[in-house]
PDB file of C-alpha atoms in Angstrom:
ATOM      1  CA  UNK A  29     -41.060  15.624 -17.780  1.00  0.00           C
ATOM      2  CA  UNK A  30     -38.420  17.409 -15.727  1.00  0.00           C
ATOM      3  CA  UNK A  31     -36.353  15.168 -13.454  1.00  0.00           C
ATOM      4  CA  UNK A  32     -35.787  16.918 -10.155  1.00  0.00           C
ATOM      5  CA  UNK A  33     -33.579  16.310  -7.156  1.00  0.00           C
ATOM      6  CA  UNK A  34     -36.099  16.072  -4.327  1.00  0.00           C
ATOM      7  CA  UNK A  35     -33.844  15.336  -1.356  1.00  0.00           C
ATOM      8  CA  UNK A  36     -30.214  14.868  -0.357  1.00  0.00           C
ATOM      9  CA  UNK A  37     -29.447  12.521   2.515  1.00  0.00           C
ATOM     10  CA  UNK A  38     -26.362  11.369   4.306  1.00  0.00           C
ATOM     11  CA  UNK A  39     -25.888   8.722   6.967  1.00  0.00           C
ATOM     12  CA  UNK A  40     -23.101   9.773   9.351  1.00  0.00           C
ATOM     13  CA  UNK A  41     -23.208   6.460  11.232  1.00  0.00           C
ATOM     14  CA  UNK A  42     -23.542   3.303   9.166  1.00  0.00           C
ATOM     15  CA  UNK A  43     -26.705   1.454  10.180  1.00  0.00           C
ATOM     16  CA  UNK A  44     -28.552   4.414  11.676  1.00  0.00           C
ATOM     17  CA  UNK A  45     -31.140   6.587   9.990  1.00  0.00           C
ATOM     18  CA  UNK A  46     -29.976   9.423   7.776  1.00  0.00           C
ATOM     19  CA  UNK A  47     -30.400  13.176   7.831  1.00  0.00           C
ATOM     20  CA  UNK A  48     -31.686  15.596   5.205  1.00  0.00           C
ATOM     21  CA  UNK A  49     -29.234  18.121   3.828  1.00  0.00           C
ATOM     22  CA  UNK A  50     -30.264  21.576   2.560  1.00  0.00           C
ATOM     23  CA  UNK A  51     -27.361  21.353   0.128  1.00  0.00           C
ATOM     24  CA  UNK A  52     -24.302  19.205  -0.518  1.00  0.00           C
ATOM     25  CA  UNK A  53     -20.837  20.200  -1.640  1.00  0.00           C
ATOM     26  CA  UNK A  54     -19.890  17.617  -4.241  1.00  0.00           C
ATOM     27  CA  UNK A  55     -16.208  16.756  -4.644  1.00  0.00           C
ATOM     28  CA  UNK A  56     -14.916  14.735  -7.582  1.00  0.00           C
ATOM     29  CA  UNK A  57     -14.298  11.072  -6.772  1.00  0.00           C
ATOM     30  CA  UNK A  58     -15.621  11.425  -3.228  1.00  0.00           C
ATOM     31  CA  UNK A  59     -18.755  10.352  -1.413  1.00  0.00           C
ATOM     32  CA  UNK A  60     -20.983  13.036   0.094  1.00  0.00           C
ATOM     33  CA  UNK A  61     -19.071  14.660   2.939  1.00  0.00           C
ATOM     34  CA  UNK A  62     -19.274  12.641   6.186  1.00  0.00           C
ATOM     35  CA  UNK A  63     -21.596  10.055   4.666  1.00  0.00           C
ATOM     36  CA  UNK A  64     -20.892   6.717   6.402  1.00  0.00           C
ATOM     37  CA  UNK A  65     -18.000   8.352   8.223  1.00  0.00           C
ATOM     38  CA  UNK A  66     -18.533   6.333  11.406  1.00  0.00           C
ATOM     39  CA  UNK A  67     -19.160   2.644  12.017  1.00  0.00           C
ATOM     40  CA  UNK A  68     -20.101   0.686  15.115  1.00  0.00           C
ATOM     41  CA  UNK A  69     -18.298  -2.548  15.887  1.00  0.00           C
ATOM     42  CA  UNK A  70     -17.352  -4.898  18.708  1.00  0.00           C
ATOM     43  CA  UNK A  71     -14.117  -6.792  19.257  1.00  0.00           C
ATOM     44  CA  UNK A  72     -15.898  -9.963  18.167  1.00  0.00           C
ATOM     45  CA  UNK A  73     -16.799  -8.368  14.814  1.00  0.00           C
ATOM     46  CA  UNK A  74     -13.489  -6.634  14.045  1.00  0.00           C
ATOM     47  CA  UNK A  75     -10.893  -8.392  16.178  1.00  0.00           C
ATOM     48  CA  UNK A  76      -8.481  -6.861  18.674  1.00  0.00           C
ATOM     49  CA  UNK A  77      -7.014  -4.419  16.152  1.00  0.00           C
ATOM     50  CA  UNK A  78     -10.280  -2.545  15.666  1.00  0.00           C
ATOM     51  CA  UNK A  79     -10.915  -0.624  12.453  1.00  0.00           C
ATOM     52  CA  UNK A  80      -8.048   1.016  10.568  1.00  0.00           C
ATOM     53  CA  UNK A  81      -9.119   0.787   6.904  1.00  0.00           C
ATOM     54  CA  UNK A  82     -12.201   0.287   4.744  1.00  0.00           C
ATOM     55  CA  UNK A  83     -13.867  -3.061   5.415  1.00  0.00           C
ATOM     56  CA  UNK A  84     -16.998  -4.858   4.294  1.00  0.00           C
ATOM     57  CA  UNK A  85     -20.204  -4.129   6.159  1.00  0.00           C
ATOM     58  CA  UNK A  86     -20.198  -7.649   7.622  1.00  0.00           C
ATOM     59  CA  UNK A  87     -17.471  -6.421   9.997  1.00  0.00           C
ATOM     60  CA  UNK A  88     -19.791  -3.895  11.630  1.00  0.00           C
ATOM     61  CA  UNK A  89     -23.115  -3.654  13.382  1.00  0.00           C
ATOM     62  CA  UNK A  90     -25.680  -3.117  10.639  1.00  0.00           C
ATOM     63  CA  UNK A  91     -29.370  -3.578   9.972  1.00  0.00           C
ATOM     64  CA  UNK A  92     -29.063  -7.221   8.908  1.00  0.00           C
ATOM     65  CA  UNK A  93     -27.540  -8.253  12.236  1.00  0.00           C
ATOM     66  CA  UNK A  94     -28.718  -5.395  14.471  1.00  0.00           C
ATOM     67  CA  UNK A  95     -32.090  -4.134  13.170  1.00  0.00           C
ATOM     68  CA  UNK A  96     -32.710  -2.065  16.302  1.00  0.00           C
ATOM     69  CA  UNK A  97     -30.224   0.487  14.933  1.00  0.00           C
ATOM     70  CA  UNK A  98     -32.894   1.728  12.537  1.00  0.00           C
ATOM     71  CA  UNK A  99     -34.730   3.249  15.497  1.00  0.00           C
ATOM     72  CA  UNK A 100     -31.895   5.751  15.886  1.00  0.00           C
ATOM     73  CA  UNK A 101     -31.720   8.929  13.859  1.00  0.00           C
ATOM     74  CA  UNK A 102     -28.717  11.205  13.611  1.00  0.00           C
ATOM     75  CA  UNK A 103     -27.678  14.804  13.374  1.00  0.00           C
ATOM     76  CA  UNK A 104     -24.054  15.630  12.719  1.00  0.00           C
ATOM     77  CA  UNK A 105     -22.344  19.002  12.990  1.00  0.00           C
ATOM     78  CA  UNK A 106     -19.236  19.044  10.814  1.00  0.00           C
ATOM     79  CA  UNK A 107     -17.690  22.107  12.438  1.00  0.00           C
ATOM     80  CA  UNK A 108     -17.645  20.588  15.928  1.00  0.00           C
ATOM     81  CA  UNK A 109     -17.604  16.859  14.979  1.00  0.00           C
ATOM     82  CA  UNK A 110     -20.626  16.474  17.247  1.00  0.00           C
ATOM     83  CA  UNK A 111     -23.014  13.574  16.747  1.00  0.00           C
ATOM     84  CA  UNK A 112     -26.525  13.781  18.155  1.00  0.00           C
ATOM     85  CA  UNK A 113     -28.544  10.565  18.348  1.00  0.00           C
ATOM     86  CA  UNK A 114     -32.306  10.886  18.005  1.00  0.00           C
ATOM     87  CA  UNK A 115     -35.134   8.534  18.899  1.00  0.00           C
ATOM     88  CA  UNK A 116     -38.664   9.312  17.767  1.00  0.00           C
ATOM     89  CA  UNK A 117     -37.333  12.683  16.639  1.00  0.00           C
ATOM     90  CA  UNK A 118     -35.999  13.633  20.079  1.00  0.00           C
ATOM     91  CA  UNK A 119     -32.331  14.097  20.951  1.00  0.00           C
ATOM     92  CA  UNK A 120     -31.297  11.540  23.552  1.00  0.00           C
ATOM     93  CA  UNK A 121     -27.494  11.530  23.354  1.00  0.00           C
ATOM     94  CA  UNK A 122     -24.784  13.891  22.108  1.00  0.00           C
ATOM     95  CA  UNK A 123     -20.997  13.693  21.940  1.00  0.00           C
ATOM     96  CA  UNK A 124     -17.989  15.198  20.176  1.00  0.00           C
ATOM     97  CA  UNK A 125     -16.514  12.247  18.287  1.00  0.00           C
ATOM     98  CA  UNK A 126     -13.094  13.894  17.997  1.00  0.00           C
ATOM     99  CA  UNK A 127     -12.736  13.653  21.764  1.00  0.00           C
ATOM    100  CA  UNK A 128     -12.403  10.531  23.915  1.00  0.00           C
ATOM    101  CA  UNK A 129     -15.101  11.731  26.337  1.00  0.00           C
ATOM    102  CA  UNK A 130     -17.555  12.386  23.511  1.00  0.00           C
ATOM    103  CA  UNK A 131     -17.039   8.925  22.057  1.00  0.00           C
ATOM    104  CA  UNK A 132     -17.456   7.385  25.501  1.00  0.00           C
ATOM    105  CA  UNK A 133     -20.813   9.135  25.919  1.00  0.00           C
ATOM    106  CA  UNK A 134     -22.038   7.705  22.595  1.00  0.00           C
ATOM    107  CA  UNK A 135     -20.616   4.231  23.297  1.00  0.00           C
ATOM    108  CA  UNK A 136     -22.145   4.085  26.785  1.00  0.00           C
ATOM    109  CA  UNK A 137     -25.530   4.899  25.294  1.00  0.00           C
ATOM    110  CA  UNK A 138     -25.156   2.235  22.585  1.00  0.00           C
ATOM    111  CA  UNK A 139     -24.069  -0.331  25.174  1.00  0.00           C
ATOM    112  CA  UNK A 140     -27.284   0.204  27.117  1.00  0.00           C
ATOM    113  CA  UNK A 141     -29.499   0.509  24.038  1.00  0.00           C
ATOM    114  CA  UNK A 142     -28.205  -2.692  22.427  1.00  0.00           C
ATOM    115  CA  UNK A 143     -27.608  -4.754  25.571  1.00  0.00           C
ATOM    116  CA  UNK A 144     -30.106  -7.456  24.546  1.00  0.00           C
ATOM    117  CA  UNK A 145     -29.202  -7.462  20.875  1.00  0.00           C
ATOM    118  CA  UNK A 146     -25.436  -7.908  20.594  1.00  0.00           C
ATOM    119  CA  UNK A 147     -22.570  -9.757  22.199  1.00  0.00           C
ATOM    120  CA  UNK A 148     -19.728  -7.543  23.330  1.00  0.00           C
ATOM    121  CA  UNK A 149     -19.309  -3.831  23.848  1.00  0.00           C
ATOM    122  CA  UNK A 150     -20.010  -1.516  20.917  1.00  0.00           C
ATOM    123  CA  UNK A 151     -17.382   1.026  19.930  1.00  0.00           C
ATOM    124  CA  UNK A 152     -17.682   3.773  17.363  1.00  0.00           C
ATOM    125  CA  UNK A 153     -14.851   4.017  14.838  1.00  0.00           C
ATOM    126  CA  UNK A 154     -13.690   6.366  12.118  1.00  0.00           C
ATOM    127  CA  UNK A 155     -10.576   6.392   9.948  1.00  0.00           C
ATOM    128  CA  UNK A 156      -9.111   9.578   8.413  1.00  0.00           C
ATOM    129  CA  UNK A 157     -10.060   9.980   4.744  1.00  0.00           C
ATOM    130  CA  UNK A 158     -12.115   6.747   4.782  1.00  0.00           C
ATOM    131  CA  UNK A 159     -15.881   6.444   4.316  1.00  0.00           C
ATOM    132  CA  UNK A 160     -17.588   3.128   4.888  1.00  0.00           C
ATOM    133  CA  UNK A 161     -19.945   2.761   1.950  1.00  0.00           C
ATOM    134  CA  UNK A 162     -20.995  -0.743   0.958  1.00  0.00           C
ATOM    135  CA  UNK A 163     -18.576  -0.435  -1.944  1.00  0.00           C
ATOM    136  CA  UNK A 164     -14.921   0.415  -1.441  1.00  0.00           C
ATOM    137  CA  UNK A 165     -15.132   2.899  -4.300  1.00  0.00           C
ATOM    138  CA  UNK A 166     -16.480   6.379  -3.418  1.00  0.00           C
ATOM    139  CA  UNK A 167     -19.904   5.975  -4.974  1.00  0.00           C
ATOM    140  CA  UNK A 168     -23.060   8.015  -4.357  1.00  0.00           C
ATOM    141  CA  UNK A 169     -26.450   6.307  -4.516  1.00  0.00           C
ATOM    142  CA  UNK A 170     -29.464   7.588  -6.453  1.00  0.00           C
ATOM    143  CA  UNK A 171     -33.049   6.491  -5.797  1.00  0.00           C
ATOM    144  CA  UNK A 172     -35.897   7.031  -8.257  1.00  0.00           C
ATOM    145  CA  UNK A 173     -38.964   7.747  -6.102  1.00  0.00           C
ATOM    146  CA  UNK A 174     -41.230   6.613  -8.946  1.00  0.00           C
ATOM    147  CA  UNK A 175     -39.649   3.140  -8.841  1.00  0.00           C
ATOM    148  CA  UNK A 176     -40.218   2.933  -5.097  1.00  0.00           C
ATOM    149  CA  UNK A 177     -43.840   4.008  -5.498  1.00  0.00           C
ATOM    150  CA  UNK A 178     -44.391   1.448  -8.259  1.00  0.00           C
ATOM    151  CA  UNK A 179     -42.795  -1.276  -6.153  1.00  0.00           C
ATOM    152  CA  UNK A 180     -45.123  -0.444  -3.279  1.00  0.00           C
ATOM    153  CA  UNK A 181     -48.348   0.099  -5.193  1.00  0.00           C
ATOM    154  CA  UNK A 182     -48.074  -2.635  -7.801  1.00  0.00           C
ATOM    155  CA  UNK A 183     -45.986  -5.336  -6.157  1.00  0.00           C
ATOM    156  CA  UNK A 184     -46.122  -5.023  -2.369  1.00  0.00           C
ATOM    157  CA  UNK A 185     -49.507  -3.247  -2.304  1.00  0.00           C
ATOM    158  CA  UNK A 186     -48.359  -1.082   0.561  1.00  0.00           C
ATOM    159  CA  UNK A 187     -46.598   2.248   0.923  1.00  0.00           C
ATOM    160  CA  UNK A 188     -42.824   1.856   0.974  1.00  0.00           C
ATOM    161  CA  UNK A 189     -40.634   4.313   2.878  1.00  0.00           C
ATOM    162  CA  UNK A 190     -37.606   5.261   0.745  1.00  0.00           C
ATOM    163  CA  UNK A 191     -35.541   5.170   3.958  1.00  0.00           C
ATOM    164  CA  UNK A 192     -35.421   1.375   3.562  1.00  0.00           C
ATOM    165  CA  UNK A 193     -32.967   1.878   0.705  1.00  0.00           C
ATOM    166  CA  UNK A 194     -30.673   4.437   2.370  1.00  0.00           C
ATOM    167  CA  UNK A 195     -30.154   6.543  -0.765  1.00  0.00           C
ATOM    168  CA  UNK A 196     -28.135   9.765  -1.020  1.00  0.00           C
ATOM    169  CA  UNK A 197     -29.907  11.523  -3.895  1.00  0.00           C
ATOM    170  CA  UNK A 198     -33.669  11.068  -4.227  1.00  0.00           C
ATOM    171  CA  UNK A 199     -35.051  12.064  -7.612  1.00  0.00           C
ATOM    172  CA  UNK A 200     -38.548  12.334  -9.085  1.00  0.00           C
ATOM    173  CA  UNK A 201     -40.018  12.985 -12.514  1.00  0.00           C
ATOM    174  CA  UNK A 202     -38.435   9.913 -14.119  1.00  0.00           C
ATOM    175  CA  UNK A 203     -40.611   6.979 -15.201  1.00  0.00           C
ATOM    176  CA  UNK A 204     -40.548   3.956 -12.866  1.00  0.00           C
ATOM    177  CA  UNK A 205     -37.420   1.823 -13.304  1.00  0.00           C
ATOM    178  CA  UNK A 206     -36.136   4.073 -16.107  1.00  0.00           C
ATOM    179  CA  UNK A 207     -32.915   4.638 -14.150  1.00  0.00           C
ATOM    180  CA  UNK A 208     -31.996   1.000 -14.717  1.00  0.00           C
ATOM    181  CA  UNK A 209     -31.657   1.829 -18.421  1.00  0.00           C
ATOM    182  CA  UNK A 210     -28.823   4.241 -17.704  1.00  0.00           C
ATOM    183  CA  UNK A 211     -25.651   2.818 -19.183  1.00  0.00           C
ATOM    184  CA  UNK A 212     -22.302   2.605 -17.466  1.00  0.00           C
ATOM    185  CA  UNK A 213     -20.309   5.727 -18.252  1.00  0.00           C
ATOM    186  CA  UNK A 214     -23.286   7.932 -19.084  1.00  0.00           C
ATOM    187  CA  UNK A 215     -23.039  11.431 -17.633  1.00  0.00           C
ATOM    188  CA  UNK A 216     -25.595  12.868 -15.220  1.00  0.00           C
ATOM    189  CA  UNK A 217     -25.610  16.583 -14.483  1.00  0.00           C
ATOM    190  CA  UNK A 218     -27.162  18.250 -11.425  1.00  0.00           C
ATOM    191  CA  UNK A 219     -26.647  22.001 -11.340  1.00  0.00           C
ATOM    192  CA  UNK A 220     -22.927  22.256 -12.250  1.00  0.00           C
ATOM    193  CA  UNK A 221     -22.027  18.863 -10.807  1.00  0.00           C
ATOM    194  CA  UNK A 222     -21.345  15.960 -13.153  1.00  0.00           C
ATOM    195  CA  UNK A 223     -21.523  12.274 -12.290  1.00  0.00           C
ATOM    196  CA  UNK A 224     -20.623   9.066 -14.088  1.00  0.00           C
ATOM    197  CA  UNK A 225     -23.145   6.215 -14.037  1.00  0.00           C
ATOM    198  CA  UNK A 226     -21.626   3.091 -12.498  1.00  0.00           C
ATOM    199  CA  UNK A 227     -24.162   0.276 -12.052  1.00  0.00           C
ATOM    200  CA  UNK A 228     -27.464  -0.700 -10.386  1.00  0.00           C
ATOM    201  CA  UNK A 229     -27.586  -1.357  -6.646  1.00  0.00           C
ATOM    202  CA  UNK A 230     -28.375  -4.932  -5.671  1.00  0.00           C
ATOM    203  CA  UNK A 231     -30.560  -5.065  -2.568  1.00  0.00           C
ATOM    204  CA  UNK A 232     -30.105  -7.347   0.438  1.00  0.00           C
ATOM    205  CA  UNK A 233     -32.218  -8.411   3.408  1.00  0.00           C
ATOM    206  CA  UNK A 234     -31.444  -5.153   5.269  1.00  0.00           C
ATOM    207  CA  UNK A 235     -34.151  -3.480   3.152  1.00  0.00           C
ATOM    208  CA  UNK A 236     -36.705  -5.824   4.697  1.00  0.00           C
ATOM    209  CA  UNK A 237     -36.390  -3.992   8.031  1.00  0.00           C
ATOM    210  CA  UNK A 238     -39.132  -1.409   8.594  1.00  0.00           C
ATOM    211  CA  UNK A 239     -37.307   1.881   9.286  1.00  0.00           C
ATOM    212  CA  UNK A 240     -39.698   2.890  12.068  1.00  0.00           C
ATOM    213  CA  UNK A 241     -40.393  -0.390  13.877  1.00  0.00           C
ATOM    214  CA  UNK A 242     -37.122  -2.322  13.327  1.00  0.00           C
ATOM    215  CA  UNK A 243     -39.268  -5.333  12.388  1.00  0.00           C
ATOM    216  CA  UNK A 244     -38.616  -7.413   9.274  1.00  0.00           C
ATOM    217  CA  UNK A 245     -42.050  -7.031   7.700  1.00  0.00           C
ATOM    218  CA  UNK A 246     -41.475  -7.361   3.932  1.00  0.00           C
ATOM    219  CA  UNK A 247     -39.033  -9.639   2.155  1.00  0.00           C
ATOM    220  CA  UNK A 248     -37.886  -6.929  -0.235  1.00  0.00           C
ATOM    221  CA  UNK A 249     -35.372  -9.003  -2.263  1.00  0.00           C
ATOM    222  CA  UNK A 250     -37.964 -11.742  -2.783  1.00  0.00           C
ATOM    223  CA  UNK A 251     -40.655  -9.234  -3.773  1.00  0.00           C
ATOM    224  CA  UNK A 252     -38.287  -7.551  -6.222  1.00  0.00           C
ATOM    225  CA  UNK A 253     -37.427 -10.898  -7.774  1.00  0.00           C
ATOM    226  CA  UNK A 254     -41.084 -11.893  -8.099  1.00  0.00           C
ATOM    227  CA  UNK A 255     -42.346  -8.489  -9.194  1.00  0.00           C
ATOM    228  CA  UNK A 256     -39.694  -7.156 -11.581  1.00  0.00           C
ATOM    229  CA  UNK A 257     -37.357 -10.135 -12.008  1.00  0.00           C
ATOM    230  CA  UNK A 258     -34.278  -8.479 -10.540  1.00  0.00           C
ATOM    231  CA  UNK A 259     -32.856  -7.350  -7.175  1.00  0.00           C
ATOM    232  CA  UNK A 260     -32.128  -3.733  -8.086  1.00  0.00           C
ATOM    233  CA  UNK A 261     -33.333  -0.516  -6.514  1.00  0.00           C
ATOM    234  CA  UNK A 262     -31.328   2.576  -7.332  1.00  0.00           C
ATOM    235  CA  UNK A 263     -28.066   3.304  -9.098  1.00  0.00           C
ATOM    236  CA  UNK A 264     -24.512   4.015  -8.059  1.00  0.00           C
ATOM    237  CA  UNK A 265     -22.912   7.084  -9.596  1.00  0.00           C
ATOM    238  CA  UNK A 266     -19.486   8.682  -9.122  1.00  0.00           C
ATOM    239  CA  UNK A 267     -18.877  12.422  -8.907  1.00  0.00           C
ATOM    240  CA  UNK A 268     -16.545  13.706 -11.632  1.00  0.00           C
ATOM    241  CA  UNK A 269     -16.536  17.427 -10.810  1.00  0.00           C
ATOM    242  CA  UNK A 270     -16.804  19.826  -7.885  1.00  0.00           C
ATOM    243  CA  UNK A 271     -20.026  21.786  -7.303  1.00  0.00           C
ATOM    244  CA  UNK A 272     -22.833  22.474  -4.862  1.00  0.00           C
ATOM    245  CA  UNK A 273     -26.223  20.828  -5.335  1.00  0.00           C
ATOM    246  CA  UNK A 274     -29.491  21.329  -3.486  1.00  0.00           C
ATOM    247  CA  UNK A 275     -33.051  19.968  -3.521  1.00  0.00           C
ATOM    248  CA  UNK A 276     -34.992  21.462  -6.402  1.00  0.00           C
ATOM    249  CA  UNK A 277     -32.103  21.241  -8.857  1.00  0.00           C
ATOM    250  CA  UNK A 278     -32.820  19.660 -12.231  1.00  0.00           C
ATOM    251  CA  UNK A 279     -31.139  16.425 -13.267  1.00  0.00           C
ATOM    252  CA  UNK A 280     -30.199  15.725 -16.887  1.00  0.00           C
ATOM    253  CA  UNK A 281     -28.858  12.530 -18.447  1.00  0.00           C
ATOM    254  CA  UNK A 282     -26.598  12.593 -21.503  1.00  0.00           C
TER     255      UNK A 282
END
């Protein structure tokens, strides 16, 4: 069966919902452009110095400590550095994050939106040439939609939204859990882009948050442990060449 790239997603602001991309320009040893470019933090979470380098997700507002963030979707225009925040599919806030006024608009909205959920004032941060993935290395995440379907149908007995797992590349046509048999160093090709397999992605309690309701409704790590005897969903890969990929492209493993 042909393995196909079904969707490409990036998450401009760590903790918020992602956005679909009609194509992605892949650069060797880089994450997808502007994926996890921005983080939200307070002085109590980062200290007085703010954010000036990559740091672990525990330093920022994220789904584990601020589940309400999952109610917010994003659109990001690279050319103008403009972030649009969506709620229920409607734009409710917009600001140019390269300008102080634009950041203030976004931060004022977040302050009001999260007033009952956090201590301190939220600020949005970015650092030149830094992306705030869960790993310091510039990895891209792959989700096998068949594994997610199997997890939902056979183990949870409910439909599972792939958004819980915040993947970059969503693939279909592979048998459930077959991606976990990929070996470190194997080469994956999508269109003319090549990627090196790194390792499976261990899942935490953040995946227990329903992406639409912000309620912790399923203990995903526990269900994974009970159902398949591991905590993995998805794989990390690293780009090793430059190319453009788009949904519909075929994926091959060598």
